[in-house]
Coordinates of C-alpha atoms in Angstrom, one line a residue:
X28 CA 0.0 0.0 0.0
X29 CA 1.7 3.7 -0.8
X30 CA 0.8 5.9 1.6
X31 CA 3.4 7.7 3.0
X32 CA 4.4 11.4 1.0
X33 CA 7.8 12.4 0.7
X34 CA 8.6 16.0 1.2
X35 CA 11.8 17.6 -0.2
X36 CA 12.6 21.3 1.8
X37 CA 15.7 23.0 -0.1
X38 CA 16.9 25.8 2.6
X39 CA 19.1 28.2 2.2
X40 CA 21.6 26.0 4.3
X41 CA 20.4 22.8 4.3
X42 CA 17.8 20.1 2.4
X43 CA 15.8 18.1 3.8
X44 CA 14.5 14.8 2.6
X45 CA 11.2 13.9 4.7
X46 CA 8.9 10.9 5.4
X47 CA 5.6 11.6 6.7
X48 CA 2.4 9.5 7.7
X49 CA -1.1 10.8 6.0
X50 CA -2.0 11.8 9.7
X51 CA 1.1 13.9 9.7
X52 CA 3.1 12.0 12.1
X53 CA 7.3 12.8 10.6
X54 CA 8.2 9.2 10.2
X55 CA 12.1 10.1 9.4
X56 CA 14.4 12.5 8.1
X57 CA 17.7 13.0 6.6
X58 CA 19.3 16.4 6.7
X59 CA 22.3 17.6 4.0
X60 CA 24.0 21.0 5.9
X61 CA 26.0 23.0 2.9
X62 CA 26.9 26.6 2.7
X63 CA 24.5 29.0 2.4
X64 CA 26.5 31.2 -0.4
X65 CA 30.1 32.0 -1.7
X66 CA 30.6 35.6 -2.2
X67 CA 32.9 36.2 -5.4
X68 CA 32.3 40.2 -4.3
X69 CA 31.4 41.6 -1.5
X70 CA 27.7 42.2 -1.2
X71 CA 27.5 39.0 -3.5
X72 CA 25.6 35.6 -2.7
X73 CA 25.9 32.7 -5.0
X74 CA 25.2 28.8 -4.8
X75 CA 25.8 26.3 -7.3
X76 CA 22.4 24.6 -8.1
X77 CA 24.1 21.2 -8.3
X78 CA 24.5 21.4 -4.8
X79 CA 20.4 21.4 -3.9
X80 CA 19.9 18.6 -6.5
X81 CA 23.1 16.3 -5.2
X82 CA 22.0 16.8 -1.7
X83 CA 18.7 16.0 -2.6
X84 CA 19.5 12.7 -4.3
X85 CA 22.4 12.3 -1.1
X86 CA 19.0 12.8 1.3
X87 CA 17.2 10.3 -0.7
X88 CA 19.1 7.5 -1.0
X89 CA 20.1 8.1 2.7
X90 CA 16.4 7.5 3.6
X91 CA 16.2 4.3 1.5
X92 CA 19.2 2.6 2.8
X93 CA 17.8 3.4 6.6
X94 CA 14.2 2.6 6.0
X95 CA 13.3 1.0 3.0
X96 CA 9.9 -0.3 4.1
X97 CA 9.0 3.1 4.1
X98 CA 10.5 3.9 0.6
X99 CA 8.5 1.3 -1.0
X100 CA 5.0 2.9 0.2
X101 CA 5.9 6.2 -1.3
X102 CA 2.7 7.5 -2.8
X103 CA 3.8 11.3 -3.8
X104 CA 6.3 13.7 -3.5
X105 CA 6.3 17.2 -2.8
X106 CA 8.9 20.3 -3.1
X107 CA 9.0 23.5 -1.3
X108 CA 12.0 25.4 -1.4
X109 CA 13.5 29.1 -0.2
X110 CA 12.4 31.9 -2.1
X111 CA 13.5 34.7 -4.8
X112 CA 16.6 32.4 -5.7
X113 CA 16.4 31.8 -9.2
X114 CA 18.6 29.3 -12.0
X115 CA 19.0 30.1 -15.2
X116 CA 18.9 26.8 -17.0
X117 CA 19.5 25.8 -20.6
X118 CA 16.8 23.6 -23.1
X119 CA 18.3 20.5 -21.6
X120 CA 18.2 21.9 -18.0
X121 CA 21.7 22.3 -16.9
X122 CA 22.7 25.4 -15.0
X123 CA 24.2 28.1 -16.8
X124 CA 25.5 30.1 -13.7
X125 CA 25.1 29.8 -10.4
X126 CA 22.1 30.5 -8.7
X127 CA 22.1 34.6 -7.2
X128 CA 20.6 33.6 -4.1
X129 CA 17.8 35.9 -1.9
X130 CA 20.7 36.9 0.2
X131 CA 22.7 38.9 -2.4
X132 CA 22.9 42.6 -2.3
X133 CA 23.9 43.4 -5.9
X134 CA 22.4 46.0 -7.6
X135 CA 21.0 46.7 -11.4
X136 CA 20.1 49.4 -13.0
X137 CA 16.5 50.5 -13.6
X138 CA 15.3 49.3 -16.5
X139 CA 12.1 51.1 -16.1
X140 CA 11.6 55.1 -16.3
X141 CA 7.8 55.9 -16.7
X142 CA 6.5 58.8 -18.6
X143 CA 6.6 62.1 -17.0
X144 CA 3.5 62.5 -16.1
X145 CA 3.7 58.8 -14.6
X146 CA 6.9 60.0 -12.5
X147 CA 5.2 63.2 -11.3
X148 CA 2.2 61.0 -9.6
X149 CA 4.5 58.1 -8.6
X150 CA 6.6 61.1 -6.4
X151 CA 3.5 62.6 -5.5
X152 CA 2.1 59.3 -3.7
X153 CA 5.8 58.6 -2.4
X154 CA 6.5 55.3 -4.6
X155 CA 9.2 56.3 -6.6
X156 CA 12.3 55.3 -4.5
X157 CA 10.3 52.2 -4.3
X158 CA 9.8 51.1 -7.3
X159 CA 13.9 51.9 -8.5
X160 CA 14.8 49.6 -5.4
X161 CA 12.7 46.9 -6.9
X162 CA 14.2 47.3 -9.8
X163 CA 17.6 47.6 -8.5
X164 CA 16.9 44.3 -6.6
X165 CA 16.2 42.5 -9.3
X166 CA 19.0 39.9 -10.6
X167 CA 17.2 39.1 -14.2
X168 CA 17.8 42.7 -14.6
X169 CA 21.4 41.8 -13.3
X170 CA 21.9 39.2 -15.5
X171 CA 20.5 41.0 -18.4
X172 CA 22.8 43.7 -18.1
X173 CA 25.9 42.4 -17.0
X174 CA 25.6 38.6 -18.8
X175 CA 23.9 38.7 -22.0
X176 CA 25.2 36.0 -23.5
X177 CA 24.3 34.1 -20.5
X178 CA 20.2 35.0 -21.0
X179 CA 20.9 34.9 -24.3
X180 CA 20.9 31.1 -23.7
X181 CA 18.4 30.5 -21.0
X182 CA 15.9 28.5 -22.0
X183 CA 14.0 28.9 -18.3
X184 CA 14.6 31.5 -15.8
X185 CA 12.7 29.6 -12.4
X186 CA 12.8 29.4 -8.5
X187 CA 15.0 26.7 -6.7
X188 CA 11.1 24.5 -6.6
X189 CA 11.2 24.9 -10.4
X190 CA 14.8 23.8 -11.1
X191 CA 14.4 20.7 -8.7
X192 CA 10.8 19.6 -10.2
X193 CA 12.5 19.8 -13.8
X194 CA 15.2 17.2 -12.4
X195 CA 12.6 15.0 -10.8
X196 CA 9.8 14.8 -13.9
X197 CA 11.7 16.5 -16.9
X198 CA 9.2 19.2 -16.8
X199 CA 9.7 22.9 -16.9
X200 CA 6.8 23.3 -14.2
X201 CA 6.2 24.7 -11.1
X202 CA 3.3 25.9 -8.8
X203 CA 2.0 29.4 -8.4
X204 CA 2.6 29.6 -4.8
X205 CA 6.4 29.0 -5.4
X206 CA 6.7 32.2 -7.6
X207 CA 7.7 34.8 -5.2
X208 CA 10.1 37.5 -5.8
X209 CA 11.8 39.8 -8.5
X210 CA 9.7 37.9 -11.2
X211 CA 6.7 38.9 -13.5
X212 CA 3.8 37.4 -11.7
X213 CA 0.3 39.1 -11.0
X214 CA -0.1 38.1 -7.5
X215 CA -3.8 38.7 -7.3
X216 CA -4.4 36.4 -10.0
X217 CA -1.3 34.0 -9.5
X218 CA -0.4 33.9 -12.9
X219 CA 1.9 34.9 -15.1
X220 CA 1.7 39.2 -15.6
X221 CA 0.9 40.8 -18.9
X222 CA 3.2 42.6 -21.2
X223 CA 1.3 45.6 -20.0
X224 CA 1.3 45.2 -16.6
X225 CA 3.8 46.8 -14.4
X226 CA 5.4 43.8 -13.0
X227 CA 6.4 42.7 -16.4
X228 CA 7.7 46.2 -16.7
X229 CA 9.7 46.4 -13.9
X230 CA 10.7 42.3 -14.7
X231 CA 10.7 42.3 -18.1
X232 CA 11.8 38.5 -19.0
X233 CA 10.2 36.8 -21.8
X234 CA 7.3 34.7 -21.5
X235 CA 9.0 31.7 -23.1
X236 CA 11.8 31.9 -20.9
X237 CA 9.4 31.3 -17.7
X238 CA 8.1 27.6 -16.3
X239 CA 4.2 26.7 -16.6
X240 CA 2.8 27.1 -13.4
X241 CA 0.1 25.4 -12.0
X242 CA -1.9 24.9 -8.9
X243 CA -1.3 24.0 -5.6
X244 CA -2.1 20.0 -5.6
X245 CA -2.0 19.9 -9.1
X246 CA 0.2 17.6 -10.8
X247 CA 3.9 18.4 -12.1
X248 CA 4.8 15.3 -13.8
X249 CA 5.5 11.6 -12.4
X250 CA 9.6 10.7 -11.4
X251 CA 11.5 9.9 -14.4
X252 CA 13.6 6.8 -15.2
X253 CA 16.7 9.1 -15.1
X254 CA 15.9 10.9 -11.7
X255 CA 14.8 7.4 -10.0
X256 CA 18.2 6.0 -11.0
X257 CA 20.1 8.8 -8.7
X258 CA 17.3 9.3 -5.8
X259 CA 16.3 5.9 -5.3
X260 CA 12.5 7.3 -5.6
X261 CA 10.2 4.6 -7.5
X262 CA 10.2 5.8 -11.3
X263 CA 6.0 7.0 -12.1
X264 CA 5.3 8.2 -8.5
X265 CA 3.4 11.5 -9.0
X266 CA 5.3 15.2 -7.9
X267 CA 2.9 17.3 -7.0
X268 CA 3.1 21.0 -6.9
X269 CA 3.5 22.5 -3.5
X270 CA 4.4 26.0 -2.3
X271 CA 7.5 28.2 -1.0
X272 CA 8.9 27.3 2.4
X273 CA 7.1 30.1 3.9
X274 CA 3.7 29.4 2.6
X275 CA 4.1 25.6 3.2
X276 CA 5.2 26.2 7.4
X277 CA 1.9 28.8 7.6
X278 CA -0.5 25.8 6.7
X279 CA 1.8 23.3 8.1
X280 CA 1.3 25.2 12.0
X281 CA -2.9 25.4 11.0
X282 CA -3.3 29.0 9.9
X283 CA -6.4 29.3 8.0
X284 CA -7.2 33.4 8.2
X285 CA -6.5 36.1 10.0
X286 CA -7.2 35.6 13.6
X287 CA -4.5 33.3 13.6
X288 CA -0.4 34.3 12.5
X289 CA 2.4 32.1 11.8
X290 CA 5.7 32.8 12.8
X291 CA 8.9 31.1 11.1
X292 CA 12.4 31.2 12.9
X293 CA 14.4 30.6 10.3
X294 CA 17.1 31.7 8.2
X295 CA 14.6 34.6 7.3
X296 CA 12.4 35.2 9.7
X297 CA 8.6 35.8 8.9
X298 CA 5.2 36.7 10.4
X299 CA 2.4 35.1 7.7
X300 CA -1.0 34.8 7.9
X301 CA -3.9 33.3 5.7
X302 CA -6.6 35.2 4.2
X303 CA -9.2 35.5 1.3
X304 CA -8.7 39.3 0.9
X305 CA -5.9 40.4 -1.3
X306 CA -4.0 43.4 1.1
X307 CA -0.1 44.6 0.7
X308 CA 1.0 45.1 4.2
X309 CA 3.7 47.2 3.1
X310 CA 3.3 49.4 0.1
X311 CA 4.5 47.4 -3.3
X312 CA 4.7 44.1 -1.1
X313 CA 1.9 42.1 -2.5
X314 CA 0.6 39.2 0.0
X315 CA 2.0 36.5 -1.8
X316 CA -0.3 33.2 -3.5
X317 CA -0.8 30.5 -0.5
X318 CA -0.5 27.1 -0.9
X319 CA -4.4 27.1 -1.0
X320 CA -5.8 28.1 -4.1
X321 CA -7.4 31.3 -3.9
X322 CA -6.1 32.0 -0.5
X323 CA -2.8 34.6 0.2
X324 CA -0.7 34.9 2.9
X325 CA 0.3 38.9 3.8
X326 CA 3.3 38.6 5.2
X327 CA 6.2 40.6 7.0
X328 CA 10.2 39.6 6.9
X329 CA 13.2 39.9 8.5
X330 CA 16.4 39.6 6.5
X331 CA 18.4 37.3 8.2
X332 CA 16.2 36.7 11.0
X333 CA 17.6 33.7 12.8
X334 CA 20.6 33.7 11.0
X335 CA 21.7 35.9 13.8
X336 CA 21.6 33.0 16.0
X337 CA 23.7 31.0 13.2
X338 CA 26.2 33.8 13.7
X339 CA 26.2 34.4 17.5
X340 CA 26.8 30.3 17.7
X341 CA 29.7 30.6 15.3
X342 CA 31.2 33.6 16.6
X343 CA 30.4 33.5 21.0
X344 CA 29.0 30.2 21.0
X345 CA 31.9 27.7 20.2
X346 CA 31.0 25.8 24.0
X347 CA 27.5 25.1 23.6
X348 CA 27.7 24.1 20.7
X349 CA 29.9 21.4 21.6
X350 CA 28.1 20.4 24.0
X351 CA 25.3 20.2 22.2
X352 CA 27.1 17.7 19.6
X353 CA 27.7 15.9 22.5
X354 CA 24.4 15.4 24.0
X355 CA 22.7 15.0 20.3
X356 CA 20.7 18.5 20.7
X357 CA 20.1 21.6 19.1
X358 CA 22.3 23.9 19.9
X359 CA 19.4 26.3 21.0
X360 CA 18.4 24.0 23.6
X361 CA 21.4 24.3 25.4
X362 CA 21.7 28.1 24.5
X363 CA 18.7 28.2 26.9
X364 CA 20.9 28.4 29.8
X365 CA 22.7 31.7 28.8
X366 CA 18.8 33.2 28.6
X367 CA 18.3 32.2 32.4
X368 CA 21.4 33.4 33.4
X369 CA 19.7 37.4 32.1
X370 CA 16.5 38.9 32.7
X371 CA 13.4 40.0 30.5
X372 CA 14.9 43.6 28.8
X373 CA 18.8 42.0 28.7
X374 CA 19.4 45.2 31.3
X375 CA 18.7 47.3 28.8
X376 CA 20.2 46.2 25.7
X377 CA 18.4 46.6 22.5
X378 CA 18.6 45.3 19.2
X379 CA 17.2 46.1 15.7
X380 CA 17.5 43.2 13.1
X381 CA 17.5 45.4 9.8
X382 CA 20.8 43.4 8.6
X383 CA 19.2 44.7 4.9
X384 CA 17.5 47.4 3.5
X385 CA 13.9 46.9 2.6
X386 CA 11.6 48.8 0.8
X387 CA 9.8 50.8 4.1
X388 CA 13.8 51.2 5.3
X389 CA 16.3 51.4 2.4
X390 CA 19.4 53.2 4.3
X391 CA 18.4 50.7 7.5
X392 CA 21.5 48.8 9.1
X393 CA 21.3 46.8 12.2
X394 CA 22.2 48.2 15.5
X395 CA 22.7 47.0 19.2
X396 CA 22.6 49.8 22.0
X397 CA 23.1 50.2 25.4
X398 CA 26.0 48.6 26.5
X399 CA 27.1 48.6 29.8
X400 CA 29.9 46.7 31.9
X401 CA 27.3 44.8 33.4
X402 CA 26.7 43.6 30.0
X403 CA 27.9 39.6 29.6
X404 CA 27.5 36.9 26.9
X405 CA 23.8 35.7 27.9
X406 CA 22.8 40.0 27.4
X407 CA 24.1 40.0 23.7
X408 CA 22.2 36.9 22.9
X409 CA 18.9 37.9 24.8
X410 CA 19.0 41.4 23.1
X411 CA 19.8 39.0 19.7
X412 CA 16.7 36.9 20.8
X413 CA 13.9 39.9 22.0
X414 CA 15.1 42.4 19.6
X415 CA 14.0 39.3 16.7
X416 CA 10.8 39.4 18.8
X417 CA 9.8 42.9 18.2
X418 CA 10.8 43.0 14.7
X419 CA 7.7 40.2 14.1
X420 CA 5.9 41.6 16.6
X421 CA 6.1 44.9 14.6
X422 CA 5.8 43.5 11.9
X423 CA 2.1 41.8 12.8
X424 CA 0.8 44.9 13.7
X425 CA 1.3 46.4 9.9
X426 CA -0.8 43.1 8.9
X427 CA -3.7 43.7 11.3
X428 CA -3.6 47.3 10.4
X429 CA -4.2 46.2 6.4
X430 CA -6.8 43.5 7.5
X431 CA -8.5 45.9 9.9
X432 CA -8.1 42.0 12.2
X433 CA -6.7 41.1 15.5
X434 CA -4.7 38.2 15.5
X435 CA -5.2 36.6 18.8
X436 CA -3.3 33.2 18.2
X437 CA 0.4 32.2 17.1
X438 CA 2.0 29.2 15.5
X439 CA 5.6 28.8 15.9
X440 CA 8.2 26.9 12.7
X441 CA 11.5 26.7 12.2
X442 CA 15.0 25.4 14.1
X443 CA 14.8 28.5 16.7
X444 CA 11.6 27.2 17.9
X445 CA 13.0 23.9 19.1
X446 CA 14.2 26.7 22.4
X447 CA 11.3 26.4 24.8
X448 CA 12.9 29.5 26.0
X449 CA 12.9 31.4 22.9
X450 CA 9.1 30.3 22.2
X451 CA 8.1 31.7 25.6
X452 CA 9.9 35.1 25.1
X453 CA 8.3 35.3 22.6
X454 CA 5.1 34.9 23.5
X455 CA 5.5 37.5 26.4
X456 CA 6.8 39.8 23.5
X457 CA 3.8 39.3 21.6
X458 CA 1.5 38.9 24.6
X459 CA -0.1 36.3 22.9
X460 CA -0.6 32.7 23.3
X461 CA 1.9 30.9 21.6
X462 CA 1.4 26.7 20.0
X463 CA 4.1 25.0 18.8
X464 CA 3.6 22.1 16.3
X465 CA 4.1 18.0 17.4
X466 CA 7.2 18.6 14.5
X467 CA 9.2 21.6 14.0
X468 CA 9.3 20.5 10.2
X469 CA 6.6 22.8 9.8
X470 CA 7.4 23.6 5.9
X471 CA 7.8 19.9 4.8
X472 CA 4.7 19.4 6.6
X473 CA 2.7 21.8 4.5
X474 CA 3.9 20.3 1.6
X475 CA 2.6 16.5 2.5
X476 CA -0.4 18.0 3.4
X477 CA -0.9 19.8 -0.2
X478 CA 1.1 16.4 -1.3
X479 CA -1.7 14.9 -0.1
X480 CA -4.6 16.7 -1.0
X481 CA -3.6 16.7 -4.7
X482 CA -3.1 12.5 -4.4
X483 CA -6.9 12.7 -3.2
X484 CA -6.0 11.3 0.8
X485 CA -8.2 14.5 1.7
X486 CA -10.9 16.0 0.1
X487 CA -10.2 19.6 0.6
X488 CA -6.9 21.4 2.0
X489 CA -9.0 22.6 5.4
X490 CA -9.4 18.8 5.8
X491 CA -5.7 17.8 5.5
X492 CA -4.4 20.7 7.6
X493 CA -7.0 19.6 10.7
X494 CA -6.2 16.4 10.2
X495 CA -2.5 16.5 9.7
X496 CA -1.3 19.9 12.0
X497 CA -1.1 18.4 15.9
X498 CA 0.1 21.2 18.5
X499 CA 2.9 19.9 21.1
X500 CA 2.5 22.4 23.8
X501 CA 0.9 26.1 23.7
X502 CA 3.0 28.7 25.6
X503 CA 1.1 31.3 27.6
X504 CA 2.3 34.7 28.1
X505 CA 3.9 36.0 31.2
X506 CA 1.9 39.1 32.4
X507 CA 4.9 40.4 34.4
X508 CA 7.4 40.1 31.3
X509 CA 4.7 41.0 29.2
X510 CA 4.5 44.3 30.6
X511 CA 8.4 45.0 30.9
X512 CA 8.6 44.3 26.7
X513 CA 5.8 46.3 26.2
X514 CA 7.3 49.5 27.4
X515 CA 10.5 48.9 25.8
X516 CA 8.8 47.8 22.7
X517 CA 6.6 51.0 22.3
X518 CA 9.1 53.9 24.2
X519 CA 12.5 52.3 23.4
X520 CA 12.2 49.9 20.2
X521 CA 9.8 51.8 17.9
X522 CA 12.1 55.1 17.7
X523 CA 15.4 53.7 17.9
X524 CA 15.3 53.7 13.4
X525 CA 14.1 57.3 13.3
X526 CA 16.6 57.7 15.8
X527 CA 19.5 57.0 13.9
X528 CA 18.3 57.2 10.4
X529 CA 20.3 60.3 9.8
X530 CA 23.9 58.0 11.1
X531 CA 22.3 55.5 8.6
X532 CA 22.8 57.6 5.7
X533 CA 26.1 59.1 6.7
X534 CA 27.3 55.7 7.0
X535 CA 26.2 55.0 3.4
X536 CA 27.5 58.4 2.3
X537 CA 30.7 57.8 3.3
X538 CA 31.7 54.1 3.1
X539 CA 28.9 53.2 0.0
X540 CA 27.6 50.6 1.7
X541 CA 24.7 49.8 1.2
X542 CA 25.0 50.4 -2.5
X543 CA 22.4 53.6 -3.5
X544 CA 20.1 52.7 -6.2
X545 CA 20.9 54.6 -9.4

């Protein structure tokens, strides 16, 4: 009998290969670490492409020597992937570059100047700076400008998802929900944008040199001959189309609208939610297609969210993290001690995670004040911890503002959430009741759930997500911390930008980094 869905999660420093039951029990898992980017220049972030689709037939075949019973009631698989990381691929589909990852800070030049009349009513509504920096951000533009005779020869420009379905079915095919970032798609009708549109203008890559897209639970193709040989995965077992990591952990912690948020702790870190109404909860950033047709999820990111724990472990955190390879842990459980040994507020030190400029903040850097002797190792990686805490928290309240909705729930995804600690900050940050899923797999569990759904296991994807989503333990929100983060949130956090916005853009002026937008 097949009836276990594999789920592949390409990260931005890892891939995941994952077995789960229909009920959404995680049966077993194999993880491939890799580095998240080489950086030719500085500013620059590249990965070589091979490296998702080796580690993904590594992960496979990993899973099939350690439990084959499993592999051999494979029913479907189902690819999510990290987001705005695009491969230029030729007609056979072999990589004609490597991939400019969502972390790289290159620029482009505009290719876009509207009419003057166009210009005068973009300044006028203050959208102008906005809609260079999208344009600046964009790496087709990039490419186009700086490689020609690299586009010249793609035959498919397509997300990370894309690139992997091609090698599994030999399809150039993807699903809608995967399209998200510096691309030509109409997010309000999750499809492709017109010639006329102003996406496409902005974008403008030829419509031949995109993927077909399709939706969520929709087919992509069946595994090849070819890709069964290197993953070990049966040859004709269906791929289904899924949905970006993001979108995938937002139905994989149960959030079906807008009294409920998810919140990832991961590389980026993200507060999502789910709703019918299409609503930009910052200016130019659409809510992006969920991984329920019809549905989108409004969200708010921070660049490099919990990478800051990724970098406070490799630069302070040598010990515990040996002593977490010891014990077999994640190194944030045993990163718990250092936030007992410091109190709610870090005494006083503050953090701001704006490691990149956005579209809201594009001169933003990130800044940690208030140092004091008193000040130890556990106060940098509390302020590290809380200051992530009220850059979601912040972030949520430009959602509800859009929705005109109180969210008075939150899910929890992601490797930081494995801290008990860290989930319970954070729900006195948020003074919100805070569930945490039975798996912290939350993105590869979104995508056996919409694996499952388009196999026919449930009838509708409100079915599969009850059915499949379990909470582990809720975390309920300390009124006495509560309070403290509230008044540092709202007298100390919320004006430390406007603060030193003006040291922002001296910095800029005189070292050039970040890079203005010409």
């Amino acid at each position: 009998m097949r009836d276990i869905l594999l789920s592949i999660d390409c990260g931005t420093q890892s891939l995941r290969a994952l077995l789960f039951s229909r009920q959404g029990l995680l049966l077993d898992k194999v993880q491939i670490h890799y580095e998240a980017y080489s950086s030719p220049k500085p500013g620059w972030a590249e990965q070589k492409p091979e490296i998702f689709w080796d580690s993904l037939c590594e992960a496979t075949n990993l899973l099939k020597k350690r439990c084959p019973e499993y592999f051999e009631r494979i029913a479907g698989v189902g690819v999510t992937t990290q987001r705005d990381s695009m491969v230029n691929v030729d007609i056979d589909g072999n990589p004609l570059r490597p991939v400019i990852t969502w972390l790289d800070q290159r620029k482009a030049m505009p290719v876009y100047e509207p009419n003057s009349f166009l210009n005068f009513v973009f300044k006028c509504v203050g959208v102008n700076n906005a809609l260079r920096k999208l344009q600046a951000d964009a790496k087709c533009n990039w490419i186009m400008q700086n490689e020609p005779e690299i586009w010249e020869k793609t035959a498919c420009y397509m997300q990370v998802s894309g690139f992997l379905n091609r090698r599994l079915t030999g399809k150039f095919k993807d699903s809608t929900a995967s399209q998200i970032g510096h691309a030509p798609f109409n997010y309000r009708k999750a499809a492709w944008a017109s010639e006329s549109s102003l996406n496409f203008k902005l974008f403008p890559i030829e419509r031949s040199k995109l993927p077909e897209v399709v939706l969520p639970g929709e087919l992509i193709g069946e595994i090849t001959n070819e890709a069964s040989l290197v993953t070990g995965i049966p040859a004709g077992i269906p791929v289904v189309a899924c949905g970006s990591d993001k979108g995938c952990e937002t139905i994989g912690v149960g959030v079906l609208d807008t009294t409920m948020a998810s919140l990832s702790f991961g590389t980026t870190a993200t507060v999502q939610t789910t709703t019918d109404k299409y609503f930009e909860s910052i200016r130019f950033m659409p809510p992006y297609p969920a991984p329920i047709p019809g549905k989108y999820n409004p969200e708010v990111e921070i660049f490099r969210g919990y990478w800051m724990i990724t970098w406070f472990k490799n630069e302070f955190g040598h010990k515990e993290m040996e002593k977490a390879e010891e014990l077999g842990v994640a190194p944030e459980i045993i990163l718990n001690d250092l936030l007992h040994e410091s109190p709610p507020g870090a005494m006083g030190l503050m953090l701001q995670p704006y490691w990149g400029p956005g579209l809201e903040h594009p001169v933003a850097k990130g800044s940690m004040i208030g140092f004091g002797d008193v000040h130890k190792k556990p106060h940098v990686y509390r302020a590290v911890i809380e200051g992530l805490g009220y850059g979601l928290l912040d972030g949520l309240h430009k959602i509800e503002k859009a929705s005109g909705r109180k969210v008075t729930y939150l899910a929890v995804s992601g490797g930081a959430s494995q801290s008990d600690e860290i989930c319970q900050t954070t729900a006195d940050i948020f003074n919100l009741k805070l569930a945490r899923g039975r798996t912290t797999e939350a993105s590869g569990l979104g995508a056996a759930m919409i694996t499952a759904v388009g196999l026919g296991f449930y009838k509708s994807f409100e079915d599969a997500i009850t059915s499949m989503s379990v909470r582990d333990r809720v975390f309920v929100p300390d009124p006495a911390r509560a309070k403290i983060y509230d008044k540092l949130y709202r007298r100390v956090y919320k004006n430390i930008f406007k603060a030193l916005k003006p040291l922002y853009e001296e910095i800029r002026e005189i070292t050039g980094y970040p890079e203005k937008i010409r």
